[in-house]
Amino acid sequence: MAGEAPVIPLLTPYKMGNFNLSHRIVLAPLTRQRFYSDEPQPHAILYYSQRTSKGGLLIAESAAISNTARAYPRTPGIWTKEQVESWKPIVDAVHDKGGIFFCQIWHAGRVSSLEFQPYGQAPISCTDKGVAPQIRSNGIDVVRYTPPRRLRTFEIPQIINDFRIAAMNAMEAGFDGVEIHGAHGYLLDQFMKNKVNDRTDKYGGSLENRCRFPLEVVEAVTDEVGAERVGIRLSPFSNYCECEDSNPQELGLYMANSLSKYGTLYCHMVEPRMKTIGEKDDESPHSLVPIRKAFNGTFIVAGGYDRNDGNHAVVNDRTDLVAYGRLFLANPDLPKRFELDAPLNKYNRETFYTSDPVIGYTDYPFLEDSS
């Protein structure tokens, strides 16, 4: 009919398992380094509730599964009762506004240093090969890492159990589900990628062996909280923290098919064009489409999307949902801005990772504030 507003694909409803989403714009998990003593802080209540819309999906920033999982200062954990209690008011604030909230559970592996490890021990990994200093995605900070210690085969079940307990704790905190962090060069990604994993036991060598540990984590977490509450983030094409694979398409397809067998709720994939954090290469010859077709659950893409890119991806069935990081960081009312095709606030990289509880965190203006 004449006068009807055009349909905006990103703002159409979607049913993700048992969750009825009102739109397809997802808050990506974003480390912000605003927490102290591994515990979520009250100022996060405002940060997350600002970015909540009724029926919108938010994924919380990485929460460490144990005291060996940490990598950066002022990041949260979810392995103690105190941490669980600190998450509760944040989760409640999102739920009070009708949002759906998942907790990303994480182990950094070798992307860490002595200062974040218990008793000054070496970080753990699939290997004893270290990582060169890296520039953070704010383009400013340089992070240096301690050479890791190779996990012994008999130690791996304990790490799997840490993921399981973290998922249980997330449910206790009130989250709607968990996202297993299997991307960005962290522990699970280290096991999957053959340019890092140099093991000769059942967790190294073949593709099946390299994916064994991540899939055992998926199985343990699924058994604990149910497949309908489990997602995973993967970046098979990336080289974050010197973590690459010689055949990323094969790796992505293997994981997609395996996750489908577990009935995993969603697979959150980082675009091949995002080779390193914060940098986009639109000339990448790779595509997530074959992986999207191989996975039976909800598919989420992330990596340098804007409004037009996201709408195009949904219309062309390249994805179900699109996760936004930096744009959502700077625009707490991003779905409304996309609806109106309104101008966007510019993000400030210099305030991505600071301890300030307000500046660059909760002070980005809403549309009604920016006139």
mmCIF file of C-alpha atoms in Angstrom:
data_model
loop_
_atom_site.group_PDB
_atom_site.id
_atom_site.type_symbol
_atom_site.label_atom_id
_atom_site.label_comp_id
_atom_site.label_asym_id
_atom_site.label_seq_id
_atom_site.Cartn_x
_atom_site.Cartn_y
_atom_site.Cartn_z
ATOM 1 C CA MET A 1 0.000 0.000 0.000
ATOM 2 C CA ALA A 2 1.085 3.565 -0.701
ATOM 3 C CA GLY A 3 2.665 5.296 2.237
ATOM 4 C CA GLU A 4 3.906 2.125 3.942
ATOM 5 C CA ALA A 5 7.454 2.351 5.271
ATOM 6 C CA PRO A 6 9.924 0.031 3.548
ATOM 7 C CA VAL A 7 10.852 -3.130 5.416
ATOM 8 C CA ILE A 8 14.273 -2.910 7.066
ATOM 9 C CA PRO A 9 15.641 -6.483 7.110
ATOM 10 C CA LEU A 10 17.730 -5.965 10.256
ATOM 11 C CA LEU A 11 14.597 -4.878 12.109
ATOM 12 C CA THR A 12 12.446 -7.885 11.251
ATOM 13 C CA PRO A 13 11.663 -10.413 14.014
ATOM 14 C CA TYR A 14 13.473 -13.717 14.291
ATOM 15 C CA LYS A 15 12.941 -16.826 16.390
ATOM 16 C CA MET A 16 16.223 -18.150 17.795
ATOM 17 C CA GLY A 17 15.349 -21.468 19.361
ATOM 18 C CA ASN A 18 13.056 -20.633 22.268
ATOM 19 C CA PHE A 19 13.872 -16.911 22.089
ATOM 20 C CA ASN A 20 11.672 -14.492 20.169
ATOM 21 C CA LEU A 21 13.883 -11.668 18.944
ATOM 22 C CA SER A 22 12.291 -8.399 17.878
ATOM 23 C CA HIS A 23 15.169 -7.552 15.523
ATOM 24 C CA ARG A 24 18.395 -9.032 14.166
ATOM 25 C CA ILE A 25 20.933 -6.571 15.592
ATOM 26 C CA VAL A 26 23.124 -8.184 18.262
ATOM 27 C CA LEU A 27 25.399 -6.491 20.774
ATOM 28 C CA ALA A 28 28.741 -8.220 20.192
ATOM 29 C CA PRO A 29 30.826 -9.259 23.214
ATOM 30 C CA LEU A 30 33.172 -6.342 23.883
ATOM 31 C CA THR A 31 35.932 -6.278 26.466
ATOM 32 C CA ARG A 32 35.827 -2.809 28.064
ATOM 33 C CA GLN A 33 38.166 -3.200 31.080
ATOM 34 C CA ARG A 34 35.869 -1.333 33.474
ATOM 35 C CA PHE A 35 35.784 -4.039 36.144
ATOM 36 C CA TYR A 36 37.977 -4.341 39.235
ATOM 37 C CA SER A 37 39.155 -7.418 41.147
ATOM 38 C CA ASP A 38 37.675 -9.737 38.484
ATOM 39 C CA GLU A 39 34.155 -8.717 39.539
ATOM 40 C CA PRO A 40 31.459 -6.953 37.494
ATOM 41 C CA GLN A 41 30.802 -3.423 38.746
ATOM 42 C CA PRO A 42 27.575 -1.424 39.264
ATOM 43 C CA HIS A 43 28.369 0.975 36.400
ATOM 44 C CA ALA A 44 27.940 -1.964 34.012
ATOM 45 C CA ILE A 45 24.248 -1.968 34.913
ATOM 46 C CA LEU A 46 23.813 1.307 33.036
ATOM 47 C CA TYR A 47 26.143 0.334 30.189
ATOM 48 C CA TYR A 48 24.257 -2.837 29.311
ATOM 49 C CA SER A 49 20.767 -1.506 30.026
ATOM 50 C CA GLN A 50 21.461 1.477 27.735
ATOM 51 C CA ARG A 51 22.027 -0.987 24.889
ATOM 52 C CA THR A 52 18.991 -3.137 25.652
ATOM 53 C CA SER A 53 15.809 -3.111 23.599
ATOM 54 C CA LYS A 54 12.823 -5.356 24.143
ATOM 55 C CA GLY A 55 13.510 -8.617 22.345
ATOM 56 C CA GLY A 56 17.103 -7.666 21.537
ATOM 57 C CA LEU A 57 20.029 -10.070 21.980
ATOM 58 C CA LEU A 58 23.090 -8.932 23.928
ATOM 59 C CA ILE A 59 26.267 -10.944 24.472
ATOM 60 C CA ALA A 60 28.240 -9.920 27.533
ATOM 61 C CA GLU A 61 31.962 -9.298 27.383
ATOM 62 C CA SER A 62 34.311 -12.226 27.956
ATOM 63 C CA ALA A 63 34.087 -13.652 31.463
ATOM 64 C CA ALA A 64 37.062 -15.737 32.567
ATOM 65 C CA ILE A 65 36.276 -19.322 33.548
ATOM 66 C CA SER A 66 39.078 -19.586 36.128
ATOM 67 C CA ASN A 67 42.014 -17.733 37.611
ATOM 68 C CA THR A 68 44.223 -19.144 34.832
ATOM 69 C CA ALA A 69 41.948 -17.788 32.077
ATOM 70 C CA ARG A 70 42.659 -14.062 32.401
ATOM 71 C CA ALA A 71 44.619 -11.918 29.950
ATOM 72 C CA TYR A 72 43.891 -8.236 30.520
ATOM 73 C CA PRO A 73 43.371 -5.931 33.500
ATOM 74 C CA ARG A 74 39.913 -5.074 34.838
ATOM 75 C CA THR A 75 38.070 -7.886 33.085
ATOM 76 C CA PRO A 76 35.341 -9.971 34.745
ATOM 77 C CA GLY A 77 35.299 -13.566 35.825
ATOM 78 C CA ILE A 78 32.516 -16.036 36.480
ATOM 79 C CA TRP A 79 34.257 -18.736 38.508
ATOM 80 C CA THR A 80 33.468 -17.534 42.062
ATOM 81 C CA LYS A 81 30.244 -17.033 44.005
ATOM 82 C CA GLU A 82 31.126 -13.366 44.493
ATOM 83 C CA GLN A 83 31.400 -12.857 40.749
ATOM 84 C CA VAL A 84 28.078 -14.589 40.178
ATOM 85 C CA GLU A 85 26.406 -12.287 42.702
ATOM 86 C CA SER A 86 27.952 -9.237 41.037
ATOM 87 C CA TRP A 87 26.568 -10.250 37.641
ATOM 88 C CA LYS A 88 23.002 -10.612 38.932
ATOM 89 C CA PRO A 89 21.971 -6.926 39.036
ATOM 90 C CA ILE A 90 23.448 -6.406 35.552
ATOM 91 C CA VAL A 91 21.478 -9.325 34.166
ATOM 92 C CA ASP A 92 18.354 -8.135 35.971
ATOM 93 C CA ALA A 93 18.694 -4.678 34.369
ATOM 94 C CA VAL A 94 18.785 -6.203 30.883
ATOM 95 C CA HIS A 95 15.822 -8.454 31.632
ATOM 96 C CA ASP A 96 13.851 -5.563 33.114
ATOM 97 C CA LYS A 97 13.982 -3.907 29.690
ATOM 98 C CA GLY A 98 13.012 -7.118 27.896
ATOM 99 C CA GLY A 99 16.448 -8.053 26.572
ATOM 100 C CA ILE A 100 17.915 -11.519 26.032
ATOM 101 C CA PHE A 101 21.365 -11.817 27.609
ATOM 102 C CA PHE A 102 24.085 -14.400 26.948
ATOM 103 C CA CYS A 103 27.377 -14.634 28.834
ATOM 104 C CA GLN A 104 30.544 -15.242 26.832
ATOM 105 C CA ILE A 105 32.787 -17.677 28.729
ATOM 106 C CA TRP A 106 36.466 -17.553 27.934
ATOM 107 C CA HIS A 107 39.982 -18.813 28.493
ATOM 108 C CA ALA A 108 42.810 -16.743 27.019
ATOM 109 C CA GLY A 109 45.360 -19.550 26.884
ATOM 110 C CA ARG A 110 48.780 -18.293 25.787
ATOM 111 C CA VAL A 111 47.453 -14.765 25.166
ATOM 112 C CA SER A 112 48.304 -13.813 28.740
ATOM 113 C CA SER A 113 51.214 -12.974 31.005
ATOM 114 C CA LEU A 114 52.575 -13.795 34.454
ATOM 115 C CA GLU A 115 50.797 -10.887 36.141
ATOM 116 C CA PHE A 116 47.400 -12.417 35.370
ATOM 117 C CA GLN A 117 48.301 -15.967 36.361
ATOM 118 C CA PRO A 118 48.044 -17.518 39.834
ATOM 119 C CA TYR A 119 51.370 -17.628 41.694
ATOM 120 C CA GLY A 120 53.143 -16.106 38.693
ATOM 121 C CA GLN A 121 52.905 -19.303 36.675
ATOM 122 C CA ALA A 122 53.221 -19.448 32.896
ATOM 123 C CA PRO A 123 49.964 -19.252 30.925
ATOM 124 C CA ILE A 124 48.675 -22.556 29.565
ATOM 125 C CA SER A 125 48.145 -23.505 25.929
ATOM 126 C CA CYS A 126 48.239 -26.368 23.457
ATOM 127 C CA THR A 127 51.869 -25.449 22.845
ATOM 128 C CA ASP A 128 54.901 -23.877 24.449
ATOM 129 C CA LYS A 129 55.312 -21.438 21.526
ATOM 130 C CA GLY A 130 54.872 -17.827 22.573
ATOM 131 C CA VAL A 131 53.143 -14.849 20.945
ATOM 132 C CA ALA A 132 54.900 -11.682 19.810
ATOM 133 C CA PRO A 133 53.697 -8.345 21.296
ATOM 134 C CA GLN A 134 50.362 -7.288 19.811
ATOM 135 C CA ILE A 135 48.710 -3.901 19.211
ATOM 136 C CA ARG A 136 45.212 -3.776 20.732
ATOM 137 C CA SER A 137 42.195 -2.953 18.572
ATOM 138 C CA ASN A 138 42.285 0.630 19.844
ATOM 139 C CA GLY A 139 45.420 0.962 17.699
ATOM 140 C CA ILE A 140 47.320 2.369 20.674
ATOM 141 C CA ASP A 141 48.144 -0.132 23.402
ATOM 142 C CA VAL A 142 50.865 -2.723 22.971
ATOM 143 C CA VAL A 143 50.379 -5.958 24.911
ATOM 144 C CA ARG A 144 53.235 -8.316 25.727
ATOM 145 C CA TYR A 145 52.717 -11.980 26.559
ATOM 146 C CA THR A 146 54.627 -14.572 28.586
ATOM 147 C CA PRO A 147 55.717 -17.790 26.848
ATOM 148 C CA PRO A 148 53.138 -20.478 27.692
ATOM 149 C CA ARG A 149 53.331 -23.925 29.199
ATOM 150 C CA ARG A 150 52.015 -26.815 27.141
ATOM 151 C CA LEU A 151 49.014 -28.457 28.796
ATOM 152 C CA ARG A 152 49.561 -32.096 29.596
ATOM 153 C CA THR A 153 46.912 -34.464 28.275
ATOM 154 C CA PHE A 154 45.599 -35.375 31.725
ATOM 155 C CA GLU A 155 45.093 -31.667 32.579
ATOM 156 C CA ILE A 156 42.664 -30.958 29.750
ATOM 157 C CA PRO A 157 39.581 -32.488 31.458
ATOM 158 C CA GLN A 158 40.014 -29.950 34.274
ATOM 159 C CA ILE A 159 39.824 -27.053 31.801
ATOM 160 C CA ILE A 160 36.730 -28.609 30.258
ATOM 161 C CA ASN A 161 35.205 -28.817 33.718
ATOM 162 C CA ASP A 162 36.053 -25.154 34.317
ATOM 163 C CA PHE A 163 34.006 -24.250 31.231
ATOM 164 C CA ARG A 164 31.149 -26.408 32.514
ATOM 165 C CA ILE A 165 31.174 -24.759 35.936
ATOM 166 C CA ALA A 166 31.334 -21.296 34.328
ATOM 167 C CA ALA A 167 28.238 -22.142 32.285
ATOM 168 C CA MET A 168 26.466 -23.352 35.425
ATOM 169 C CA ASN A 169 27.464 -20.129 37.183
ATOM 170 C CA ALA A 170 26.128 -18.063 34.277
ATOM 171 C CA MET A 171 22.756 -19.739 34.700
ATOM 172 C CA GLU A 172 22.905 -19.027 38.437
ATOM 173 C CA ALA A 173 23.559 -15.362 37.636
ATOM 174 C CA GLY A 174 20.394 -15.339 35.537
ATOM 175 C CA PHE A 175 21.821 -15.269 32.019
ATOM 176 C CA ASP A 176 19.660 -16.760 29.273
ATOM 177 C CA GLY A 177 22.548 -18.737 27.845
ATOM 178 C CA VAL A 178 26.291 -18.863 27.252
ATOM 179 C CA GLU A 179 28.552 -18.217 24.311
ATOM 180 C CA ILE A 180 31.725 -20.300 24.305
ATOM 181 C CA HIS A 181 34.626 -18.154 23.084
ATOM 182 C CA GLY A 182 36.381 -20.219 20.421
ATOM 183 C CA ALA A 183 37.784 -17.292 18.430
ATOM 184 C CA HIS A 184 40.417 -14.530 18.332
ATOM 185 C CA GLY A 185 43.478 -16.646 19.058
ATOM 186 C CA TYR A 186 42.431 -17.632 22.586
ATOM 187 C CA LEU A 187 42.719 -21.103 24.093
ATOM 188 C CA LEU A 188 40.140 -23.031 22.057
ATOM 189 C CA ASP A 189 41.270 -21.338 18.846
ATOM 190 C CA GLN A 190 44.876 -22.239 19.692
ATOM 191 C CA PHE A 191 43.936 -25.912 19.757
ATOM 192 C CA MET A 192 42.009 -25.731 16.476
ATOM 193 C CA LYS A 193 44.637 -23.957 14.346
ATOM 194 C CA ASN A 194 47.423 -26.105 12.907
ATOM 195 C CA LYS A 195 49.950 -23.262 12.794
ATOM 196 C CA VAL A 196 49.827 -23.141 16.587
ATOM 197 C CA ASN A 197 48.875 -26.643 17.702
ATOM 198 C CA ASP A 198 51.992 -28.805 17.499
ATOM 199 C CA ARG A 199 50.798 -31.586 19.791
ATOM 200 C CA THR A 200 51.297 -35.289 19.116
ATOM 201 C CA ASP A 201 48.645 -36.641 21.507
ATOM 202 C CA LYS A 202 44.920 -37.086 20.766
ATOM 203 C CA TYR A 203 44.470 -33.304 20.829
ATOM 204 C CA GLY A 204 46.920 -32.577 17.994
ATOM 205 C CA GLY A 205 47.724 -33.481 14.416
ATOM 206 C CA SER A 206 44.584 -34.213 12.418
ATOM 207 C CA LEU A 207 41.686 -31.786 12.079
ATOM 208 C CA GLU A 208 39.530 -34.123 14.146
ATOM 209 C CA ASN A 209 42.117 -34.211 16.927
ATOM 210 C CA ARG A 210 42.653 -30.447 16.929
ATOM 211 C CA CYS A 211 38.913 -29.849 17.267
ATOM 212 C CA ARG A 212 38.492 -32.517 19.940
ATOM 213 C CA PHE A 213 39.077 -30.224 22.933
ATOM 214 C CA PRO A 214 36.731 -27.408 21.750
ATOM 215 C CA LEU A 215 34.022 -29.942 20.978
ATOM 216 C CA GLU A 216 34.491 -31.633 24.360
ATOM 217 C CA VAL A 217 33.909 -28.182 25.887
ATOM 218 C CA VAL A 218 30.735 -27.818 23.797
ATOM 219 C CA GLU A 219 29.568 -31.252 24.931
ATOM 220 C CA ALA A 220 30.231 -30.550 28.623
ATOM 221 C CA VAL A 221 28.536 -27.145 28.525
ATOM 222 C CA THR A 222 25.606 -28.578 26.564
ATOM 223 C CA ASP A 223 25.171 -31.369 29.097
ATOM 224 C CA GLU A 224 25.170 -28.779 31.891
ATOM 225 C CA VAL A 225 22.779 -26.120 30.549
ATOM 226 C CA GLY A 226 21.140 -27.613 27.439
ATOM 227 C CA ALA A 227 21.908 -27.106 23.745
ATOM 228 C CA GLU A 228 19.102 -24.547 23.506
ATOM 229 C CA ARG A 229 21.209 -22.200 25.683
ATOM 230 C CA VAL A 230 24.614 -22.678 24.053
ATOM 231 C CA GLY A 231 26.267 -20.633 21.332
ATOM 232 C CA ILE A 232 29.884 -20.452 20.199
ATOM 233 C CA ARG A 233 32.039 -17.804 18.552
ATOM 234 C CA LEU A 234 34.578 -18.896 15.943
ATOM 235 C CA SER A 235 37.096 -17.146 13.671
ATOM 236 C CA PRO A 236 38.623 -19.866 11.463
ATOM 237 C CA PHE A 237 39.908 -17.376 8.862
ATOM 238 C CA SER A 238 41.583 -14.981 11.266
ATOM 239 C CA ASN A 239 45.194 -14.597 12.336
ATOM 240 C CA TYR A 240 44.505 -12.946 15.696
ATOM 241 C CA CYS A 241 47.508 -13.318 18.008
ATOM 242 C CA GLU A 242 49.441 -15.316 15.391
ATOM 243 C CA CYS A 243 46.765 -18.006 15.399
ATOM 244 C CA GLU A 244 46.212 -19.272 11.838
ATOM 245 C CA ASP A 245 45.171 -22.424 10.052
ATOM 246 C CA SER A 246 46.356 -23.646 6.668
ATOM 247 C CA ASN A 247 42.832 -24.626 5.597
ATOM 248 C CA PRO A 248 40.346 -22.368 7.401
ATOM 249 C CA GLN A 249 37.422 -23.317 5.145
ATOM 250 C CA GLU A 250 37.832 -26.981 6.060
ATOM 251 C CA LEU A 251 38.131 -26.069 9.735
ATOM 252 C CA GLY A 252 34.986 -23.935 9.641
ATOM 253 C CA LEU A 253 32.969 -26.602 7.847
ATOM 254 C CA TYR A 254 34.126 -29.336 10.230
ATOM 255 C CA MET A 255 33.116 -27.281 13.244
ATOM 256 C CA ALA A 256 29.759 -26.298 11.692
ATOM 257 C CA ASN A 257 28.859 -29.914 10.966
ATOM 258 C CA SER A 258 30.021 -31.057 14.404
ATOM 259 C CA LEU A 259 28.104 -28.315 16.218
ATOM 260 C CA SER A 260 24.963 -29.249 14.315
ATOM 261 C CA LYS A 261 25.211 -32.742 15.779
ATOM 262 C CA TYR A 262 25.203 -31.259 19.277
ATOM 263 C CA GLY A 263 22.166 -29.113 18.446
ATOM 264 C CA THR A 264 24.079 -25.926 19.316
ATOM 265 C CA LEU A 265 21.707 -22.949 19.382
ATOM 266 C CA TYR A 266 23.868 -20.555 17.406
ATOM 267 C CA CYS A 267 27.207 -20.214 15.678
ATOM 268 C CA HIS A 268 28.723 -16.725 15.789
ATOM 269 C CA MET A 269 31.300 -16.381 12.998
ATOM 270 C CA VAL A 270 33.848 -13.642 12.401
ATOM 271 C CA GLU A 271 34.048 -12.625 8.748
ATOM 272 C CA PRO A 272 37.143 -13.685 6.759
ATOM 273 C CA ARG A 273 37.765 -10.010 5.952
ATOM 274 C CA MET A 274 38.604 -9.399 9.644
ATOM 275 C CA LYS A 275 42.120 -10.794 9.660
ATOM 276 C CA THR A 276 43.303 -8.825 12.662
ATOM 277 C CA ILE A 277 41.210 -7.086 15.300
ATOM 278 C CA GLY A 278 39.973 -3.736 14.057
ATOM 279 C CA GLU A 279 41.194 -4.115 10.468
ATOM 280 C CA LYS A 280 38.918 -4.930 7.533
ATOM 281 C CA ASP A 281 39.962 -6.382 4.170
ATOM 282 C CA ASP A 282 37.037 -6.286 1.759
ATOM 283 C CA GLU A 283 39.113 -8.120 -0.855
ATOM 284 C CA SER A 284 39.116 -11.423 1.038
ATOM 285 C CA PRO A 285 38.365 -14.286 -1.377
ATOM 286 C CA HIS A 286 36.740 -16.385 1.340
ATOM 287 C CA SER A 287 33.082 -16.589 2.276
ATOM 288 C CA LEU A 288 31.116 -17.813 5.280
ATOM 289 C CA VAL A 289 28.223 -18.955 3.095
ATOM 290 C CA PRO A 290 29.260 -22.657 2.851
ATOM 291 C CA ILE A 291 29.708 -22.742 6.635
ATOM 292 C CA ARG A 292 26.350 -21.030 7.120
ATOM 293 C CA LYS A 293 24.712 -23.710 4.954
ATOM 294 C CA ALA A 294 26.423 -26.506 6.899
ATOM 295 C CA PHE A 295 25.212 -25.309 10.294
ATOM 296 C CA ASN A 296 21.668 -26.211 11.348
ATOM 297 C CA GLY A 297 21.138 -23.556 14.017
ATOM 298 C CA THR A 298 21.030 -19.774 14.078
ATOM 299 C CA PHE A 299 23.925 -18.121 12.261
ATOM 300 C CA ILE A 300 25.408 -14.822 13.469
ATOM 301 C CA VAL A 301 28.042 -12.879 11.550
ATOM 302 C CA ALA A 302 30.378 -10.163 12.818
ATOM 303 C CA GLY A 303 33.156 -8.099 11.350
ATOM 304 C CA GLY A 304 32.981 -4.543 10.107
ATOM 305 C CA TYR A 305 29.281 -4.463 9.241
ATOM 306 C CA ASP A 306 27.368 -1.233 8.788
ATOM 307 C CA ARG A 307 23.620 -0.747 8.277
ATOM 308 C CA ASN A 308 23.662 -1.465 4.537
ATOM 309 C CA ASP A 309 25.988 -4.464 4.846
ATOM 310 C CA GLY A 310 23.798 -5.968 7.554
ATOM 311 C CA ASN A 311 20.557 -5.512 5.634
ATOM 312 C CA HIS A 312 22.143 -6.990 2.528
ATOM 313 C CA ALA A 313 23.436 -10.033 4.431
ATOM 314 C CA VAL A 314 19.994 -10.771 5.907
ATOM 315 C CA VAL A 315 18.131 -10.259 2.606
ATOM 316 C CA ASN A 316 20.518 -12.572 0.769
ATOM 317 C CA ASP A 317 20.260 -15.269 3.461
ATOM 318 C CA ARG A 318 23.936 -15.055 4.324
ATOM 319 C CA THR A 319 23.038 -14.852 7.992
ATOM 320 C CA ASP A 320 20.184 -14.755 10.465
ATOM 321 C CA LEU A 321 21.616 -12.105 12.802
ATOM 322 C CA VAL A 322 24.393 -9.502 12.645
ATOM 323 C CA ALA A 323 26.590 -8.624 15.641
ATOM 324 C CA TYR A 324 27.818 -5.055 15.996
ATOM 325 C CA GLY A 325 30.703 -4.040 18.214
ATOM 326 C CA ARG A 326 32.206 -0.576 17.802
ATOM 327 C CA LEU A 327 29.003 0.895 16.325
ATOM 328 C CA PHE A 328 26.942 -0.418 19.251
ATOM 329 C CA LEU A 329 29.590 0.739 21.718
ATOM 330 C CA ALA A 330 29.216 4.319 20.473
ATOM 331 C CA ASN A 331 25.482 4.195 19.731
ATOM 332 C CA PRO A 332 23.528 2.689 22.628
ATOM 333 C CA ASP A 333 20.328 3.159 20.599
ATOM 334 C CA LEU A 334 21.745 1.530 17.466
ATOM 335 C CA PRO A 335 18.510 -0.293 16.465
ATOM 336 C CA LYS A 336 16.584 2.998 16.599
ATOM 337 C CA ARG A 337 19.257 4.776 14.574
ATOM 338 C CA PHE A 338 19.156 1.997 11.968
ATOM 339 C CA GLU A 339 15.367 2.239 11.882
ATOM 340 C CA LEU A 340 15.500 5.969 11.156
ATOM 341 C CA ASP A 341 18.727 5.783 9.132
ATOM 342 C CA ALA A 342 19.949 8.466 11.531
ATOM 343 C CA PRO A 343 23.558 9.684 11.814
ATOM 344 C CA LEU A 344 25.807 7.631 14.080
ATOM 345 C CA ASN A 345 28.014 8.803 16.923
ATOM 346 C CA LYS A 346 31.699 8.337 16.175
ATOM 347 C CA TYR A 347 33.541 5.987 18.495
ATOM 348 C CA ASN A 348 36.752 7.008 20.227
ATOM 349 C CA ARG A 349 39.394 4.282 20.147
ATOM 350 C CA GLU A 350 41.343 5.953 22.946
ATOM 351 C CA THR A 351 38.536 5.160 25.406
ATOM 352 C CA PHE A 352 37.927 1.543 24.390
ATOM 353 C CA TYR A 353 40.032 0.165 27.265
ATOM 354 C CA THR A 354 40.203 2.521 30.205
ATOM 355 C CA SER A 355 39.180 2.268 33.846
ATOM 356 C CA ASP A 356 36.841 5.262 33.730
ATOM 357 C CA PRO A 357 33.297 4.172 34.650
ATOM 358 C CA VAL A 358 31.683 6.874 32.489
ATOM 359 C CA ILE A 359 33.870 8.415 29.776
ATOM 360 C CA GLY A 360 33.699 6.397 26.565
ATOM 361 C CA TYR A 361 31.435 3.941 28.357
ATOM 362 C CA THR A 362 28.036 5.326 29.331
ATOM 363 C CA ASP A 363 28.312 8.902 28.041
ATOM 364 C CA TYR A 364 27.638 8.331 24.332
ATOM 365 C CA PRO A 365 24.452 10.314 23.511
ATOM 366 C CA PHE A 366 21.106 8.896 22.455
ATOM 367 C CA LEU A 367 19.235 10.441 19.534
ATOM 368 C CA GLU A 368 17.117 12.614 21.794
ATOM 369 C CA ASP A 369 20.316 13.897 23.437
ATOM 370 C CA SER A 370 22.120 14.791 20.235
ATOM 371 C CA SER A 371 19.840 17.470 18.807
#
